[in-house]
CSV table of C-alpha atoms and ligand atoms in Angstrom, one decimal:
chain,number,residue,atom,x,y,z
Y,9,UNK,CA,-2.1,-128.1,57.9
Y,10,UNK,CA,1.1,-127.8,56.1
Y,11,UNK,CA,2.3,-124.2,55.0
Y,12,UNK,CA,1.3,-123.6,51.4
Y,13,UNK,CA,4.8,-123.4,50.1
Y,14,UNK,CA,5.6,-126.6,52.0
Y,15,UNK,CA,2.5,-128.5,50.0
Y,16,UNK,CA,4.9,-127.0,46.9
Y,17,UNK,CA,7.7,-128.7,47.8
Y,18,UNK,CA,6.0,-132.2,48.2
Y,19,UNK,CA,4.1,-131.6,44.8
Y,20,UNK,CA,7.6,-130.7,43.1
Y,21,UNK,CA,9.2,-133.7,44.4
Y,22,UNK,CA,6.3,-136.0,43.3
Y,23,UNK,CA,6.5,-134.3,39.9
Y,24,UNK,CA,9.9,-135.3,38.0
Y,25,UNK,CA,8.4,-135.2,34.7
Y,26,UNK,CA,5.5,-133.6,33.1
Y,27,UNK,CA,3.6,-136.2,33.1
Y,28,UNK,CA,3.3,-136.9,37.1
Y,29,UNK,CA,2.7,-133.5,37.5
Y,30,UNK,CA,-0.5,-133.9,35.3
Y,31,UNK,CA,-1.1,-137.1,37.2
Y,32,UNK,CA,-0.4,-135.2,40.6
Y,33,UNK,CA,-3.0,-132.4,39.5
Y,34,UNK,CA,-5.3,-134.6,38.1
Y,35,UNK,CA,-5.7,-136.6,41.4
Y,36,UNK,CA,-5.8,-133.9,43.7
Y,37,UNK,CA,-8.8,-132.2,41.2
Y,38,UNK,CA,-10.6,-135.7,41.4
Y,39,UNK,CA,-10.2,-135.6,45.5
Y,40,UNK,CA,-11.8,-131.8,45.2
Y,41,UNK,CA,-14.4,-133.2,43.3
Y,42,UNK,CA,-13.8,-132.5,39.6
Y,43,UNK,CA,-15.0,-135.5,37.4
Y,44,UNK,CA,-12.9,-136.0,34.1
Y,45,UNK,CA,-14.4,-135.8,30.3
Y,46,UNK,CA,-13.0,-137.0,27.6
Y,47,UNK,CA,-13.2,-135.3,24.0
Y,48,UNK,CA,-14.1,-138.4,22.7
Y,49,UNK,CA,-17.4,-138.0,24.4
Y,50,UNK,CA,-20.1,-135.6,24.0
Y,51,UNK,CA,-20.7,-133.4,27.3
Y,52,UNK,CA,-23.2,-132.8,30.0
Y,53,UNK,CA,-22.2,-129.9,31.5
Y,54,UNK,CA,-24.5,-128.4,35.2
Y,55,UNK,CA,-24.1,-125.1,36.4
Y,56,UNK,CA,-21.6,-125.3,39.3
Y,57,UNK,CA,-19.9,-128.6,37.7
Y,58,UNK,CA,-16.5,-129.1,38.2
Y,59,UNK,CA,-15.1,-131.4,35.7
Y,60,UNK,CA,-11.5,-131.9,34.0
Y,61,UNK,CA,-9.9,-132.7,29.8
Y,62,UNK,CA,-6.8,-134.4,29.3
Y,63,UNK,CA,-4.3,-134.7,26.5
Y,64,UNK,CA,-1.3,-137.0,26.1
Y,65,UNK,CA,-1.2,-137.2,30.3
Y,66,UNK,CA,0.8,-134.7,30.1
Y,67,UNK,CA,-1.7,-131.7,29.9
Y,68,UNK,CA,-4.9,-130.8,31.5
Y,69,UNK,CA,-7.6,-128.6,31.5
Y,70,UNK,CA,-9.9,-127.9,34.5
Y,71,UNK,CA,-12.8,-126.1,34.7
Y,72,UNK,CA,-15.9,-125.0,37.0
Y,73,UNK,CA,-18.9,-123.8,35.2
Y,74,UNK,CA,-20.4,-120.7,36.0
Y,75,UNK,CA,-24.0,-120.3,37.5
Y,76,UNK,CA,-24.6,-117.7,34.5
Y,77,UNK,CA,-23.7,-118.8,30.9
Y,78,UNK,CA,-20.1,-118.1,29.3
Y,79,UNK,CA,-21.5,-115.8,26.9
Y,80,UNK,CA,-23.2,-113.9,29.8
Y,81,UNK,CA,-20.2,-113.8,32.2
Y,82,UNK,CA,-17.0,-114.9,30.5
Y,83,UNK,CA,-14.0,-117.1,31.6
Y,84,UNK,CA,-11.5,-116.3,33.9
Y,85,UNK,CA,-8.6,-118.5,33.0
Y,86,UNK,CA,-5.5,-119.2,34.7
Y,87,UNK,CA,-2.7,-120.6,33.0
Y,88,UNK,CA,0.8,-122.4,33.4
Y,89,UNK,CA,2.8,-125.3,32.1
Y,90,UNK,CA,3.4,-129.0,33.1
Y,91,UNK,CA,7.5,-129.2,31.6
Y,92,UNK,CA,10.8,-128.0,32.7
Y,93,UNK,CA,14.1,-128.4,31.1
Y,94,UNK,CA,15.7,-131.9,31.5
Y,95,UNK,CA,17.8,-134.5,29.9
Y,96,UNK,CA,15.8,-136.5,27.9
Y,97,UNK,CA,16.9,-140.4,27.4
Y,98,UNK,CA,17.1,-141.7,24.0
Y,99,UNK,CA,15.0,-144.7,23.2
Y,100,UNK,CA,17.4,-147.7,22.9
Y,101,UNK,CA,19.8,-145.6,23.4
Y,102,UNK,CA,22.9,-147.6,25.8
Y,103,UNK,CA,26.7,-147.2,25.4
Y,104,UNK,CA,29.0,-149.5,26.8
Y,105,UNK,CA,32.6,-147.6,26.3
Y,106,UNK,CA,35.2,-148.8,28.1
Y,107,UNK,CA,34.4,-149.9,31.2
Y,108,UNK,CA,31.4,-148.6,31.6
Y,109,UNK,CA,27.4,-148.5,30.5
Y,110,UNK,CA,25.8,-144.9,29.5
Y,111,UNK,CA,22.9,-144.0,28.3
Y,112,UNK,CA,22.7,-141.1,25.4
Y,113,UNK,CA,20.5,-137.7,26.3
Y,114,UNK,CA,18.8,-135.0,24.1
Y,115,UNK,CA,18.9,-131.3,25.8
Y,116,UNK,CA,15.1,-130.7,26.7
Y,117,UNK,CA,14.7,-127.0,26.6
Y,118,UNK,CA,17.0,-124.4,27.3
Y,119,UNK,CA,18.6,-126.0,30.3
Y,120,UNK,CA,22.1,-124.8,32.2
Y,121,UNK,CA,24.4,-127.9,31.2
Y,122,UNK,CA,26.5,-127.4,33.5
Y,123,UNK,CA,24.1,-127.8,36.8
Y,124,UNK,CA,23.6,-131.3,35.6
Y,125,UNK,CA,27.1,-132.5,36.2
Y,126,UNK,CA,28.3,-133.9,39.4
Y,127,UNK,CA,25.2,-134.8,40.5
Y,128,UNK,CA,23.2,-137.9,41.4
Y,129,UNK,CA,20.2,-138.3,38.8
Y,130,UNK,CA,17.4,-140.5,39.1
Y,131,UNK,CA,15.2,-141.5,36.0
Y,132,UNK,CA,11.3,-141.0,35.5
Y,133,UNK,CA,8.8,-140.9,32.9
Y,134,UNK,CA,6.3,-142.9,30.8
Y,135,UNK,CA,6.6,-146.3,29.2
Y,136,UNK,CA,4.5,-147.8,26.4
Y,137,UNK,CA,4.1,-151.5,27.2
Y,138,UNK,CA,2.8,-154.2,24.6
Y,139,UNK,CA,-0.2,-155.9,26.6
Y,140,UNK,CA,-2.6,-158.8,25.1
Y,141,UNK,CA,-5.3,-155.8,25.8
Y,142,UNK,CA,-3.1,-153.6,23.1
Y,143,UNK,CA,-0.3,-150.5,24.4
Y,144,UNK,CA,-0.2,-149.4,27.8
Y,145,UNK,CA,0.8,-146.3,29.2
Y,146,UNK,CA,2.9,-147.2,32.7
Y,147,UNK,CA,4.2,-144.1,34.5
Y,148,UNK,CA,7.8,-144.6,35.6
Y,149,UNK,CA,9.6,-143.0,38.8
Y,150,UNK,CA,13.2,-144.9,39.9
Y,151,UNK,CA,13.8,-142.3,43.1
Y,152,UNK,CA,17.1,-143.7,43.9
Y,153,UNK,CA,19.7,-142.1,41.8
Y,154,UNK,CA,21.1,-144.6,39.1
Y,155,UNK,CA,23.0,-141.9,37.7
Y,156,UNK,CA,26.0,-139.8,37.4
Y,157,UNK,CA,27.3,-137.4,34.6
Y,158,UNK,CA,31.2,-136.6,36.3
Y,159,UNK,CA,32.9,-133.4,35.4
Y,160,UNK,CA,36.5,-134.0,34.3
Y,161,UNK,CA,39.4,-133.1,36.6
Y,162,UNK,CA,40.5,-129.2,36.6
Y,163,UNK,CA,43.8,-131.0,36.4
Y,164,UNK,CA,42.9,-132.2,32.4
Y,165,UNK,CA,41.0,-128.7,32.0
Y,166,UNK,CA,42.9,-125.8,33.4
Y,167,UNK,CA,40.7,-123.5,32.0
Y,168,UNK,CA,37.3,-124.8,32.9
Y,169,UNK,CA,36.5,-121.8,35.3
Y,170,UNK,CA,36.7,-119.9,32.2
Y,171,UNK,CA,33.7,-121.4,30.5
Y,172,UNK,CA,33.6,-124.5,29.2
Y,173,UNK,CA,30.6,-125.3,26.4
Y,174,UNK,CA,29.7,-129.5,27.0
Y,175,UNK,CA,28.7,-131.2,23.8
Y,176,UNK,CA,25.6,-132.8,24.7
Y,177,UNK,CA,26.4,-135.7,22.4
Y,178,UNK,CA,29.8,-136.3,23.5
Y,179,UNK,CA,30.0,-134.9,27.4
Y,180,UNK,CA,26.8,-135.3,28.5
Y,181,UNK,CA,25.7,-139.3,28.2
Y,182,UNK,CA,24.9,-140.4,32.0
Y,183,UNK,CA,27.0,-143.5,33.3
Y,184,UNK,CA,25.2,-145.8,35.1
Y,185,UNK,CA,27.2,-149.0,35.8
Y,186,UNK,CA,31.1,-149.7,36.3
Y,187,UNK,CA,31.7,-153.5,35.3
Y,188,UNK,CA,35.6,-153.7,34.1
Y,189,UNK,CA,35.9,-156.6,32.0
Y,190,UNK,CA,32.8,-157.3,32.4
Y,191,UNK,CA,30.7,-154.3,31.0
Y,192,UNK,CA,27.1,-155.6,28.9
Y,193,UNK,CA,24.2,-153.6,27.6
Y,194,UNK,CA,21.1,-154.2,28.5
Y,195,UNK,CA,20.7,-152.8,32.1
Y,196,UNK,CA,19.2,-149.7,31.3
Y,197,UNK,CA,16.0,-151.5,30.0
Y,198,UNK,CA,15.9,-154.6,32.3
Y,199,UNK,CA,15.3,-151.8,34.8
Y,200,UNK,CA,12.9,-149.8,33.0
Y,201,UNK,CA,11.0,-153.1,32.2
Y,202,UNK,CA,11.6,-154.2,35.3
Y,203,UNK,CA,9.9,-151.2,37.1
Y,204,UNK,CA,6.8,-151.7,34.8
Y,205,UNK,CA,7.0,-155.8,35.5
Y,206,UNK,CA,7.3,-156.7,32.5
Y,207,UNK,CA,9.8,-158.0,30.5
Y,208,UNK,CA,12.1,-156.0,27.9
Y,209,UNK,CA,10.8,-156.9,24.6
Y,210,UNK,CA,7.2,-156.0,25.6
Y,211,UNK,CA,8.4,-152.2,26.5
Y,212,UNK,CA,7.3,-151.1,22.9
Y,213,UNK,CA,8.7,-146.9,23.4
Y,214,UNK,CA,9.6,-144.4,26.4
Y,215,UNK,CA,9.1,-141.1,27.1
Y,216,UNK,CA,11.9,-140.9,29.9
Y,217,UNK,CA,14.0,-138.2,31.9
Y,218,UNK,CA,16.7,-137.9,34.2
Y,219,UNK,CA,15.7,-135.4,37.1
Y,220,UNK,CA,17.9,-134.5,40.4
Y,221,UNK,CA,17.7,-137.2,42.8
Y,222,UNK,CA,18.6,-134.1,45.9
Y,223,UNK,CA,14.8,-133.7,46.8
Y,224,UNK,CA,13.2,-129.6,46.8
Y,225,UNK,CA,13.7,-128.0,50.5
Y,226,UNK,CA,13.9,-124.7,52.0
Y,227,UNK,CA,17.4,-123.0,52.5
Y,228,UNK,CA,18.4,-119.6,54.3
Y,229,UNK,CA,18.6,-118.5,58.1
Y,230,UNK,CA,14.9,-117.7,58.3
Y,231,UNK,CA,14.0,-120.4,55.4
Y,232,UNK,CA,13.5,-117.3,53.2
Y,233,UNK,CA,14.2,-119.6,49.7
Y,234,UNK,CA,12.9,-122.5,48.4
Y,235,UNK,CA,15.6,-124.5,47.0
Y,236,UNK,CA,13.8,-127.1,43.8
Y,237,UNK,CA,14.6,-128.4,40.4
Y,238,UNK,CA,11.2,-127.2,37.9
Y,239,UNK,CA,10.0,-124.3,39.8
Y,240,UNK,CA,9.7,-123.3,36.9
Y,241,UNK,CA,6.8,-124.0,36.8
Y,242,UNK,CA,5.7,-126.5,38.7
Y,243,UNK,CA,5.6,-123.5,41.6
Y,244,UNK,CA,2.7,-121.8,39.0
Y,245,UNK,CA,0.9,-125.3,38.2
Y,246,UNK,CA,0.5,-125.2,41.9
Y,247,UNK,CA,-0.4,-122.5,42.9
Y,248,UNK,CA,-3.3,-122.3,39.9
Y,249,UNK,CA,-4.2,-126.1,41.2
Y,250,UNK,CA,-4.6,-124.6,44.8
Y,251,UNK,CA,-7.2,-121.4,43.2
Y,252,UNK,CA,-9.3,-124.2,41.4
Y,253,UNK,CA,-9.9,-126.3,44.2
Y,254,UNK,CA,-11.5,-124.1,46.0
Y,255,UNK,CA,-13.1,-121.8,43.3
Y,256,UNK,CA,-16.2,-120.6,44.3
Y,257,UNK,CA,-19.4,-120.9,42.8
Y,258,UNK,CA,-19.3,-118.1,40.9
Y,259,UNK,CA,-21.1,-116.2,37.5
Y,260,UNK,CA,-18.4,-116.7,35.6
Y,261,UNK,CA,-16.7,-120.0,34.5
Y,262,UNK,CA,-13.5,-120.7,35.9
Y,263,UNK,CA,-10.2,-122.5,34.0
Y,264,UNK,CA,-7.3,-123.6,34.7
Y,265,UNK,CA,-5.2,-124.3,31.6
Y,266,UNK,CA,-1.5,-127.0,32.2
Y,267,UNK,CA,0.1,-127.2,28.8
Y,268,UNK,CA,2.7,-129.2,28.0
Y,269,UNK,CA,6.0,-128.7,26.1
Y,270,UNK,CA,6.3,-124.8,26.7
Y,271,UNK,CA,9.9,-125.6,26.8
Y,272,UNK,CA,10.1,-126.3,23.5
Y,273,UNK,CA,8.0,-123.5,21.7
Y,274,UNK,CA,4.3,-125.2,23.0
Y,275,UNK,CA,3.6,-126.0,19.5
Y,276,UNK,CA,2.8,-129.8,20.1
Y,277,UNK,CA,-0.6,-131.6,20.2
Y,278,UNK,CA,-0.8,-131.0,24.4
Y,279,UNK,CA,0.8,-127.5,24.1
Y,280,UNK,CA,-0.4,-123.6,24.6
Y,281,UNK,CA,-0.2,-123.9,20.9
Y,282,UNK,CA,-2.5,-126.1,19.7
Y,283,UNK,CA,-6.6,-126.2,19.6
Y,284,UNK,CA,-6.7,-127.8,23.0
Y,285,UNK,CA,-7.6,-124.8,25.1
Y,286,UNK,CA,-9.7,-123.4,22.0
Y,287,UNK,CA,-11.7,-126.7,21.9
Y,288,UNK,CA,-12.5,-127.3,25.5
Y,289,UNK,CA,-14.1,-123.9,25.9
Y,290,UNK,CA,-15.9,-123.8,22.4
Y,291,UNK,CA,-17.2,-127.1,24.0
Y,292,UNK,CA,-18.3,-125.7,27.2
Y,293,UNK,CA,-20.3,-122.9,25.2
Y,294,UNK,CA,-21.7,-125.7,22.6
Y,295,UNK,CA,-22.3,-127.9,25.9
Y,296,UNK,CA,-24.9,-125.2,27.4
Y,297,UNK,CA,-26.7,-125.2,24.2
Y,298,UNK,CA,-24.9,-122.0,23.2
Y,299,UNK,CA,-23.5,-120.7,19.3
Y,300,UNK,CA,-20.8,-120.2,17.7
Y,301,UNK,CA,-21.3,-116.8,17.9
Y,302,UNK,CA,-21.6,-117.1,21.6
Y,303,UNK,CA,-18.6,-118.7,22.0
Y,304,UNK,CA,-17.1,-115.4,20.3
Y,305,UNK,CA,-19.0,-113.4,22.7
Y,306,UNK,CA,-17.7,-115.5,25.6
Y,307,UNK,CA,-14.5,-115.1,24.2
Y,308,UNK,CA,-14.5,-111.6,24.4
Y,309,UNK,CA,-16.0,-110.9,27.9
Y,310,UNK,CA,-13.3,-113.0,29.5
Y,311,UNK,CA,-9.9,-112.5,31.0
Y,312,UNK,CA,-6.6,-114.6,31.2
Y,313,UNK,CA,-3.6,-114.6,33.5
Y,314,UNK,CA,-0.5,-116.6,32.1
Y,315,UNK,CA,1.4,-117.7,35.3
Y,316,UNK,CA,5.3,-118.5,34.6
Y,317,UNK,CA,8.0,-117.9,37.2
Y,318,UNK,CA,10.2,-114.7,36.8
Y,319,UNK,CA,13.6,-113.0,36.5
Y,320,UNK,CA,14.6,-111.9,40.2
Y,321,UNK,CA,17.0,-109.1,41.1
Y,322,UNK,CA,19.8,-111.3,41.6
Y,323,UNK,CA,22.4,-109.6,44.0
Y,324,UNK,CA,25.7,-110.4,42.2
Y,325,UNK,CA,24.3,-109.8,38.9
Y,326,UNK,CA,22.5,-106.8,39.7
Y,327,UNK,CA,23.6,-104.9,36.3
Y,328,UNK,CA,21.6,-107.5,34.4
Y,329,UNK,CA,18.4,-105.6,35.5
Y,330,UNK,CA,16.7,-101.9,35.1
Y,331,UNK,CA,17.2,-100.8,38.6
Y,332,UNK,CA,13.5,-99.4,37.9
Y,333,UNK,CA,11.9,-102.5,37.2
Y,334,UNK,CA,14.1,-105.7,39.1
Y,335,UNK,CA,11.6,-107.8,41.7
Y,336,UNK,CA,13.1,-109.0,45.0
Y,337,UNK,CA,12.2,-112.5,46.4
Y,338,UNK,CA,9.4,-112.7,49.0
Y,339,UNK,CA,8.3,-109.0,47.4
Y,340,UNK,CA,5.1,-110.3,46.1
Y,341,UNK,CA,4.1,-111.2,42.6
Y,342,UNK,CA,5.9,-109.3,39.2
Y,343,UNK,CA,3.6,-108.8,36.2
Y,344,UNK,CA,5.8,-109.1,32.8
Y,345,UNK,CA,6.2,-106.5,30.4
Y,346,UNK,CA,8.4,-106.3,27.2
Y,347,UNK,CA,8.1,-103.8,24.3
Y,348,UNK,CA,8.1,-105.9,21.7
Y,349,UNK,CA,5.6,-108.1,23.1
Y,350,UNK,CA,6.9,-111.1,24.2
Y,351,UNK,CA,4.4,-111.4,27.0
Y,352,UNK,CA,0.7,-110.3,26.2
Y,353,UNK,CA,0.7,-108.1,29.3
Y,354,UNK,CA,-0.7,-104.5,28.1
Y,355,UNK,CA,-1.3,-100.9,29.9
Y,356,UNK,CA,-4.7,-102.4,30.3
Y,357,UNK,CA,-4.3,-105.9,31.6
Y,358,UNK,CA,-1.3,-104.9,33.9
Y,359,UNK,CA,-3.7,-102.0,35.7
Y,360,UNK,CA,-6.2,-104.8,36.0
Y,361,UNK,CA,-3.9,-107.5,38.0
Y,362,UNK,CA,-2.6,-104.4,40.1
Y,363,UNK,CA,-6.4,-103.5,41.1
Y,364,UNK,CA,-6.9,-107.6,41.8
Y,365,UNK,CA,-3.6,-107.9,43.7
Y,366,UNK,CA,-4.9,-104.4,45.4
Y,367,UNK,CA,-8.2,-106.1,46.0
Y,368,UNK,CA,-6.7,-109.1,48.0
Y,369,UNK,CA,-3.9,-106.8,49.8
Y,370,UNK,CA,-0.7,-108.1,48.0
Y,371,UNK,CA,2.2,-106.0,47.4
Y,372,UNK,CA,2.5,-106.3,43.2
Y,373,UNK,CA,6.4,-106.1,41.4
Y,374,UNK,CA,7.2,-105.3,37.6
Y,375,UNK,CA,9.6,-106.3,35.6
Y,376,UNK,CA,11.2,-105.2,32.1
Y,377,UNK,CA,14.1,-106.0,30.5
Y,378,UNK,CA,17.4,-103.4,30.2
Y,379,UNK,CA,16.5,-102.6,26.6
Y,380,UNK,CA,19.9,-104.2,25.7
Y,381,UNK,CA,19.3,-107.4,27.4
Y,382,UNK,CA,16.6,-110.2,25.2
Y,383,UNK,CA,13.4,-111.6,26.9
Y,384,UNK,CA,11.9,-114.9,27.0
Y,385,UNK,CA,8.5,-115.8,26.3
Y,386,UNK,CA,5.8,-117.8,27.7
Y,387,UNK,CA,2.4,-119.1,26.4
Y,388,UNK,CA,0.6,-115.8,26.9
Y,389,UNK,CA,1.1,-114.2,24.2
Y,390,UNK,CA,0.2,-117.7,21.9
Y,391,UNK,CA,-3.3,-118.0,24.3
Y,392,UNK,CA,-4.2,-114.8,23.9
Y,393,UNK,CA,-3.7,-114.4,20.4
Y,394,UNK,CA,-5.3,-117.9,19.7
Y,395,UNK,CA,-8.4,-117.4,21.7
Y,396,UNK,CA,-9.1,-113.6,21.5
Y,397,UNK,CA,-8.8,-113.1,25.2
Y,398,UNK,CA,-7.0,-110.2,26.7
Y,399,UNK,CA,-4.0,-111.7,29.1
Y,400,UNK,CA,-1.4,-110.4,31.7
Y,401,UNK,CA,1.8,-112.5,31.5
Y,402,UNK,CA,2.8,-112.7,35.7
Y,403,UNK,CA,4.7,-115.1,38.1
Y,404,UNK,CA,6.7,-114.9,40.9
Y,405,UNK,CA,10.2,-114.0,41.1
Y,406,UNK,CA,13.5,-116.8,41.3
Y,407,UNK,CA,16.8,-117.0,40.6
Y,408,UNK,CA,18.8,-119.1,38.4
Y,409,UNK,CA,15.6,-119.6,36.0
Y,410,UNK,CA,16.5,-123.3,34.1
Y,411,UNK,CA,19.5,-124.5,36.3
Y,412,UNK,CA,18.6,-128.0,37.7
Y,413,UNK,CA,18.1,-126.4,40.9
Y,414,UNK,CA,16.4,-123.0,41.0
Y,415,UNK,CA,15.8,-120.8,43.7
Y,416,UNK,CA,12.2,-118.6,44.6
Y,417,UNK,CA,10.8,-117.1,48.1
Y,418,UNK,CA,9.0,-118.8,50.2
Y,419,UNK,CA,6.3,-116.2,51.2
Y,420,UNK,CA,5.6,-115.4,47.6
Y,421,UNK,CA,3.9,-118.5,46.8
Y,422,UNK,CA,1.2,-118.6,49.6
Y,423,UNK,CA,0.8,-114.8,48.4
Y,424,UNK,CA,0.3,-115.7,44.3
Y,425,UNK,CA,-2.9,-118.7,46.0
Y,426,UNK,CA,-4.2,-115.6,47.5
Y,427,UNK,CA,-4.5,-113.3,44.0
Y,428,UNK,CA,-5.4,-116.4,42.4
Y,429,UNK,CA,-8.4,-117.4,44.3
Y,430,UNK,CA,-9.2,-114.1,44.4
Y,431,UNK,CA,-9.7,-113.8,40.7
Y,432,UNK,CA,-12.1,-116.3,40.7
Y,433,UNK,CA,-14.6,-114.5,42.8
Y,434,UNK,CA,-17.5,-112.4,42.2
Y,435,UNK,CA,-15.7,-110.3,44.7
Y,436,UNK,CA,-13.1,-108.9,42.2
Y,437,UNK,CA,-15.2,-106.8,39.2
Y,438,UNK,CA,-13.0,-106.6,35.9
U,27,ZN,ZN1,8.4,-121.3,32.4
């Protein structure tokens, strides 16, 4: 049986884009015995039933329902999200300058630019093909690198290890073929269409990304770090996926919510933001022959943790952090607090994840920003003020949070499966 943290680093290199990590989640929850609905249909829903939703294949939510109704015994959610920052390829979008072919990006999120240079990138995504049958969705993955966006010389910028801000228009497009005298467009899409088998004028759009070709490993003397693009927040998707699979029968119903496009503000029509999640467990109420009103009530006897990675003590940056509040890899799991609540974590849902973590015998972090220092946000504060369920914003710690390769302890994962399962018992009383 592999470690838990190295069944992370298979699932994050299987996952370049959002949507094979939804694919990736999707089949394992099919292997574990979870049978997909679609909202297009109406549901029949058995106590015990396992069964998954998804939107724009990028998204999913999972569910087991309760042996007691939702209105009797609530949800216990656990949620993450599916994206990561990137490079994002412009449809149509080849340059042949000079001697060369490029394609043009779009910054996905807030990404480190820098971290993408000088390094071999590799191309995956999804590709709408014309068909006789009407548009098909093909999922895309190249795994060779095709790729390369090259600094320029220290020699032509002296002052480069003072800062240097890239233009994503100008600096960043991604050269993919050398052909002096000889340089055409057209091989970015013969490959795309030639990955799919088809030819080019039947690929009709793309959703495509460039990713890291290096694949996730561990790193350190003693293996201590994992060393992977997306952690954030594949490492979360993960670790919920690993909870649901072997939730319990159980009162309560248990979710597992994978937005999309949290990178980007979640307000998209497979994001935290939208009625997905507020639809699929109005559904689950109307399924069981329950009311509105009892959807309310279900709303209001259930419980939510939003799972995205956190902010590290990092040792050469130490004075970014409140000495008082600054989690330490392989620690344990951080809950996330800010004052003017950019996470949904309060007195009250923090003292609950402590007791749970308590329950199941892992050691619990905090963090909170240096007052003078700005916070990020994730999509707990957007579910839980959407859906009316109280929520504590956690994750476990990493460094370099958005660089093309981030870094997180290795014992902290298998730890995070352990709290998680654990909330979905009977065993832990909120
Ligand atoms: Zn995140």
């Amino acid at each position: 049986m592999p470690l838990e943290y190295e069944e992370l680093v298979a699932f994050i290199n299987n996952s370049p884009t959002a949507f094979h990590a939804a694919t990736n989640i999707r089949q394992q929850l099919a292997q574990s015995g979870f049978s997909e609905l679609s909202e297009k249909n109406s549901w029949t829903l058995v106590p015990g039933g396992r069964y998954f939703v998804t939107r724009n294949s990028s998204a999913i939510i999972a569910f087991v329902c309760g042996q007691q109704s939702p209105w009797e015994s609530g949800f216990r959610i656990l949620g993450a999200h599916t994206d990561s920052p990137a490079l994002r390829v412009k449809p149509q979008a080849e340059l042949v300058r000079e001697a060369y072919v490029s394609v043009r990006v779009e910054l996905y999120g807030g990404t480190i630019v820098s971290t993408w240079l000088d390094r071999e990138l590799s191309l995956a995504g999804r590709v709408l093909i014309r068909t006789k049958q009407g548009l098909q969705s093909s999922l895309v993955n190249i795994k060779r690198p095709i790729a390369i966006i090259p600094n320029v010389a220290i020699h032509m910028n002296r002052e480069v290890n003072k800062g240097f801000e890239y233009n994503p228009h100008s600096h960043l497009p991604a050269i993919l073929v050398a052909a002096p005298g000889n340089a055409k467009s057209g091989a970015f899409m013969e490959l795309i269409a030639s990955e799919c088998g088809v030819s080019v004028s039947d690929v009709v759009d793309t959703d495509l990304f460039f990713y890291d070709a290096t694949p996730a490993r561990t790193a350190g003397i003693n293996s201590d770090f994992i060393v992977a693009p997306r952690l954030d927040n594949l490492a979360m998707c993960h670790s919920i996926l690993k909870a649901l699979e072997n939730a319990p029968n159980s009162n309560h119903t248990s979710a597992g919510f994978f937005f999309d496009n949290e990178e980007t503000g979640s307000h998209t029509f497979q994001g935290a933001d939208s009625s997905f999640a507020r639809h699929v467990l109005e559904r689950i109420v109307l399924a069981q022959k329950g009311s509105r009103e009892e959807f309310l009530r279900a709303a209001a006897r259930s419980f939510l943790i939003s799972a995205d990675m956190a902010h590290a003590l990092h040792p050469n940056f130490a004075d970014k952090h409140d000495d008082k509040y600054a989690p330490l890899l392989n620690a344990g799991p951080v809950i996330k607090q800010n004052g003017n609540n950019r996470y949904a974590t309060t007195a009250e849902t923090s003292a609950i994840f402590e007791s749970l973590c308590q329950q199941c015998e892992v050691k619990v972090q905090k963090v909170i920003n240096r007052a003078d220092v700005g916070c990020g946000s994730t999509i707990g504060p957007i579910s839980s003020s959407d859906l009316s369920i109280p929520t504590v914003d956690v994750g476990n710690p990493m460094w370099a949070m958005h660089s093309v390769r981030e870094t997180a302890g290795t014992s902290d994962h298998g730890n995070i499966i352990k709290v998680f399962r654990c909330f979905l018992t009977d065993a832990f009383k909120i």
